[in-house]
PDB file of C-alpha atoms in Angstrom:
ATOM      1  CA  UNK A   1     139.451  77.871  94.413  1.00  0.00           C
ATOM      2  CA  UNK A   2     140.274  74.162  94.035  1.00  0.00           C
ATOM      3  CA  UNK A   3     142.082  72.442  91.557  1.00  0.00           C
ATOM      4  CA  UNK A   4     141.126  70.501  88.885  1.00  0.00           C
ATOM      5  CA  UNK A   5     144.628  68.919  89.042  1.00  0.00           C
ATOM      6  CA  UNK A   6     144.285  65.116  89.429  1.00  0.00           C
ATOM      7  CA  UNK A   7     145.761  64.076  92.718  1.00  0.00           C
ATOM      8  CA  UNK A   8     149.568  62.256  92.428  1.00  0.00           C
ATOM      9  CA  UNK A   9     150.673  59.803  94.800  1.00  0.00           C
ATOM     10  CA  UNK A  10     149.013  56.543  96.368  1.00  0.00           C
ATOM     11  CA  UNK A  11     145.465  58.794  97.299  1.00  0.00           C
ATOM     12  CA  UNK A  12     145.551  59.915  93.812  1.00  0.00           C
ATOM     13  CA  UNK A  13     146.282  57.039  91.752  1.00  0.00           C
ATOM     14  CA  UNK A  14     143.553  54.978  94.212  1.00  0.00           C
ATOM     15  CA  UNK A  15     140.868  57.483  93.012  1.00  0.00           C
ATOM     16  CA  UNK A  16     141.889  56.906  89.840  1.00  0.00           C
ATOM     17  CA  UNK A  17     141.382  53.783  89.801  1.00  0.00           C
ATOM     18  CA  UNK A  18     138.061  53.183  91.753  1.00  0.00           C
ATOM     19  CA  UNK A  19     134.982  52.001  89.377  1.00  0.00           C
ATOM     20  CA  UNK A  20     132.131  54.343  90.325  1.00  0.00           C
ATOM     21  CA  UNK A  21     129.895  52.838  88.527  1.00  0.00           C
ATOM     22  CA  UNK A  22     130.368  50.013  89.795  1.00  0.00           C
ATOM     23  CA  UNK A  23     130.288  51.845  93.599  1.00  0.00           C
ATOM     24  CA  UNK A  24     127.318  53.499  92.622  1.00  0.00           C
ATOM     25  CA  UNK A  25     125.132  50.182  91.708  1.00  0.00           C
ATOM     26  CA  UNK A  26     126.542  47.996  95.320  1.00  0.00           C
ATOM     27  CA  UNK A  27     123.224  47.883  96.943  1.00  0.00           C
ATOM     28  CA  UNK A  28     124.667  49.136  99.842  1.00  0.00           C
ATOM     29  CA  UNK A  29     125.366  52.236  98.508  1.00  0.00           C
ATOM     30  CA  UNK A  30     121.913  52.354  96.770  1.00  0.00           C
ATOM     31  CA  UNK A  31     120.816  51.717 100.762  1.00  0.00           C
ATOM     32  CA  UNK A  32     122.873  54.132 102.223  1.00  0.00           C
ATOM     33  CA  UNK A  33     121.942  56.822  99.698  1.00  0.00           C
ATOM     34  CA  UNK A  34     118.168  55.867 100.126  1.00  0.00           C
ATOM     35  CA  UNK A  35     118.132  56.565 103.552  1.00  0.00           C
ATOM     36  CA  UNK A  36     119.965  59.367 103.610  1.00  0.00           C
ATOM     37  CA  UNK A  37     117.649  61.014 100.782  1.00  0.00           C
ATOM     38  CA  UNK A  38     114.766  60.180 103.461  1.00  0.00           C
ATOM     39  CA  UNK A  39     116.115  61.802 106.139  1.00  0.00           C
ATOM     40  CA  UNK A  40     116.835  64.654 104.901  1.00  0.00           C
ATOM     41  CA  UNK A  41     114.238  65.461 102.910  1.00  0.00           C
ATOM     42  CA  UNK A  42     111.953  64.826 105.849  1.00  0.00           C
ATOM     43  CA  UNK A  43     113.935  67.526 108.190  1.00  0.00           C
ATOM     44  CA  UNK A  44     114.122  69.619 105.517  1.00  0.00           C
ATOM     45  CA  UNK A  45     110.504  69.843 104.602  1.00  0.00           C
ATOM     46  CA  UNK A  46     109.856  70.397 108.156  1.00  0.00           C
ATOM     47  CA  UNK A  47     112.425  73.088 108.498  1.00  0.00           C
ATOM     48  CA  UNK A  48     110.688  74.466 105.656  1.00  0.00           C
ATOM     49  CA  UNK A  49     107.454  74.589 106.713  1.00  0.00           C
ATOM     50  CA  UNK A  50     108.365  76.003 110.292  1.00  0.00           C
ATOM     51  CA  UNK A  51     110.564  78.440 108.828  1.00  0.00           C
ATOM     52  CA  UNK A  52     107.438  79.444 106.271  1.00  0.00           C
ATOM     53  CA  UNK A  53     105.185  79.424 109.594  1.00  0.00           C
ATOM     54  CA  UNK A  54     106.927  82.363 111.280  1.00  0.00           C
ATOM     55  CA  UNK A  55     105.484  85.291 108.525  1.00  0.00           C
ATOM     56  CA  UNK A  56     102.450  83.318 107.731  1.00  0.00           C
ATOM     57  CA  UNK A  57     102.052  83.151 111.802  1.00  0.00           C
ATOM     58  CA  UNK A  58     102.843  86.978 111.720  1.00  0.00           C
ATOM     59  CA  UNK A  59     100.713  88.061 108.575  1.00  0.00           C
ATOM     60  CA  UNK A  60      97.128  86.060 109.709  1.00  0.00           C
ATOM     61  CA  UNK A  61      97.684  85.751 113.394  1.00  0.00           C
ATOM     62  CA  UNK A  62      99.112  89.076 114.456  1.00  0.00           C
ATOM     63  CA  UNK A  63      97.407  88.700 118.007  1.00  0.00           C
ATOM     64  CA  UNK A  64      99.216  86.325 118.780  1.00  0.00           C
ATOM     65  CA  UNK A  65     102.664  87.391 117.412  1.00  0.00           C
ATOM     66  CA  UNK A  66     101.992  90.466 119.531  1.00  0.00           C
ATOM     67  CA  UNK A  67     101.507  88.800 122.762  1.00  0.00           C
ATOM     68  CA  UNK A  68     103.884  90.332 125.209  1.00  0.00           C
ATOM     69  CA  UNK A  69     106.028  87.650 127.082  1.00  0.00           C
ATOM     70  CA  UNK A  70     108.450  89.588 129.429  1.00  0.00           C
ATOM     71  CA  UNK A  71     109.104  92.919 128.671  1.00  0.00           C
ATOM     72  CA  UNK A  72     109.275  94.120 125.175  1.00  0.00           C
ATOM     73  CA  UNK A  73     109.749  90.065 124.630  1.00  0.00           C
ATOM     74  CA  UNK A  74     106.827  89.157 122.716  1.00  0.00           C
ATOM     75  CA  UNK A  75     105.446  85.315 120.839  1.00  0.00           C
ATOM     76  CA  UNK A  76     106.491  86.214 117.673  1.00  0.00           C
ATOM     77  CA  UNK A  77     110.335  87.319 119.026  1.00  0.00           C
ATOM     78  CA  UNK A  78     110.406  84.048 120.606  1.00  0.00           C
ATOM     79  CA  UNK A  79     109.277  82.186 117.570  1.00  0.00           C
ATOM     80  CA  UNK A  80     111.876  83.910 115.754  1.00  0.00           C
ATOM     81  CA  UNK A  81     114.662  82.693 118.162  1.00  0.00           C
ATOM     82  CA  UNK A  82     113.059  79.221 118.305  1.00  0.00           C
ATOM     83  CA  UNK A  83     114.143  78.472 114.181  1.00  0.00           C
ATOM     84  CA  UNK A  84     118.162  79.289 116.019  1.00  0.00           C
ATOM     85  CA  UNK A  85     117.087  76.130 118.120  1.00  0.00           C
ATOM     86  CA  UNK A  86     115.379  74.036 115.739  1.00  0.00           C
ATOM     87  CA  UNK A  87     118.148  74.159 113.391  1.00  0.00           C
ATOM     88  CA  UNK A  88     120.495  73.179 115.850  1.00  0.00           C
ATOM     89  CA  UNK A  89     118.080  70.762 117.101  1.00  0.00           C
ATOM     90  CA  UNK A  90     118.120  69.507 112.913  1.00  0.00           C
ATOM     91  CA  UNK A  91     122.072  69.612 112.837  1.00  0.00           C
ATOM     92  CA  UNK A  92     122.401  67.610 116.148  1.00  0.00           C
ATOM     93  CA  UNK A  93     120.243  64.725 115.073  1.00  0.00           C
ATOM     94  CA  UNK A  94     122.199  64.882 111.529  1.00  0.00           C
ATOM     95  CA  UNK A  95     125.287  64.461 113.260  1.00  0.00           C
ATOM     96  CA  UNK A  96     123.574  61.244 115.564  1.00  0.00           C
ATOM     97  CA  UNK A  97     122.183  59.495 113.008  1.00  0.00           C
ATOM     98  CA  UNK A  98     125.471  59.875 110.883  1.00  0.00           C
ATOM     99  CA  UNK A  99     127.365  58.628 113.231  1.00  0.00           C
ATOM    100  CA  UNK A 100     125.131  55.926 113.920  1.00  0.00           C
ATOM    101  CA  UNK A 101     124.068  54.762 110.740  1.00  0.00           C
ATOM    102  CA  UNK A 102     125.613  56.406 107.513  1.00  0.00           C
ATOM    103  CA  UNK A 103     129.320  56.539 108.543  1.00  0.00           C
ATOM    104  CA  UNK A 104     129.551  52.956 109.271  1.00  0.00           C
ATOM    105  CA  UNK A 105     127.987  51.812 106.013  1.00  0.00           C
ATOM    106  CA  UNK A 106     129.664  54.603 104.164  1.00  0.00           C
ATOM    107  CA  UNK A 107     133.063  53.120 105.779  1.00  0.00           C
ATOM    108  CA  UNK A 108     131.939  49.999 104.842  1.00  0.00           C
ATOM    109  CA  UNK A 109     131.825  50.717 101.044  1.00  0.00           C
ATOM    110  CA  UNK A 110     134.899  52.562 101.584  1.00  0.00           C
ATOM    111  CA  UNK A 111     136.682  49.833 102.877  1.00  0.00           C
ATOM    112  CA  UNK A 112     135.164  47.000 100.209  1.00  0.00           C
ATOM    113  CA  UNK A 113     135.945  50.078  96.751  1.00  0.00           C
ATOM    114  CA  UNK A 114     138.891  48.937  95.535  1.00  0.00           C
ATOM    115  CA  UNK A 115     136.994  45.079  94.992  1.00  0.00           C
ATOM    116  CA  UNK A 116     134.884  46.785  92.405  1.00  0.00           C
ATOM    117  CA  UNK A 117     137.456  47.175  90.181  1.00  0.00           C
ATOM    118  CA  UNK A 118     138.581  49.770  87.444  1.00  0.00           C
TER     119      UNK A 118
END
């Protein structure tokens, strides 16, 4: 369980003395929060929906959930093993476009916090 401590020492007294407010109306931090909101609400209402399509698939198209494949391997146990895949697939392109686009700006408002002042 963490600590509700305040941190002592340089990292501590810096967060003490950052201006969130202030952080939290920059622009860029109204950007990067923007565009992370639309990205992952995008992902995750398509994770949702194919997650929601495996019973639905299931419960109205049992014919084709039934389809053998290879062996007792059939289109609905693939399906199943597909949402392992598409939420890696999800996860991977999180981790791209962080790296590409909301690290760097987060960095940047890092780097530029202690300019907004207590």
């Amino acid at each position: 369980m963490a600590s509700a401590k305040p941190k002592s020492g340089a990292a501590g007294t810096q967060k003490a003395r950052l201006n969130w407010a202030a952080i939290e109306a920059d622009p860029r931090f109204r950007a990067l929060h923007r565009k992370k909101n639309v990205f992952l609400w995008g992902w995750m209402i398509a994770a949702v929906v194919y997650y929601f399509l495996l019973p639905i698939g299931a419960a109205y198209f049992p014919g084709i959930f039934n389809r053998q494949v290879w062996g007792p391997v059939n289109v609905g146990l693939l399906f199943a093993l597909s949402q392992f895949v598409v939420a890696w697939f999800i996860a991977a392109l999180y981790s791209r476009k962080a790296g590409r686009d909301f690290d760097p700006l987060a960095q940047d408002i890092a780097k530029d916090s202690h300019k907004f002042g207590a």
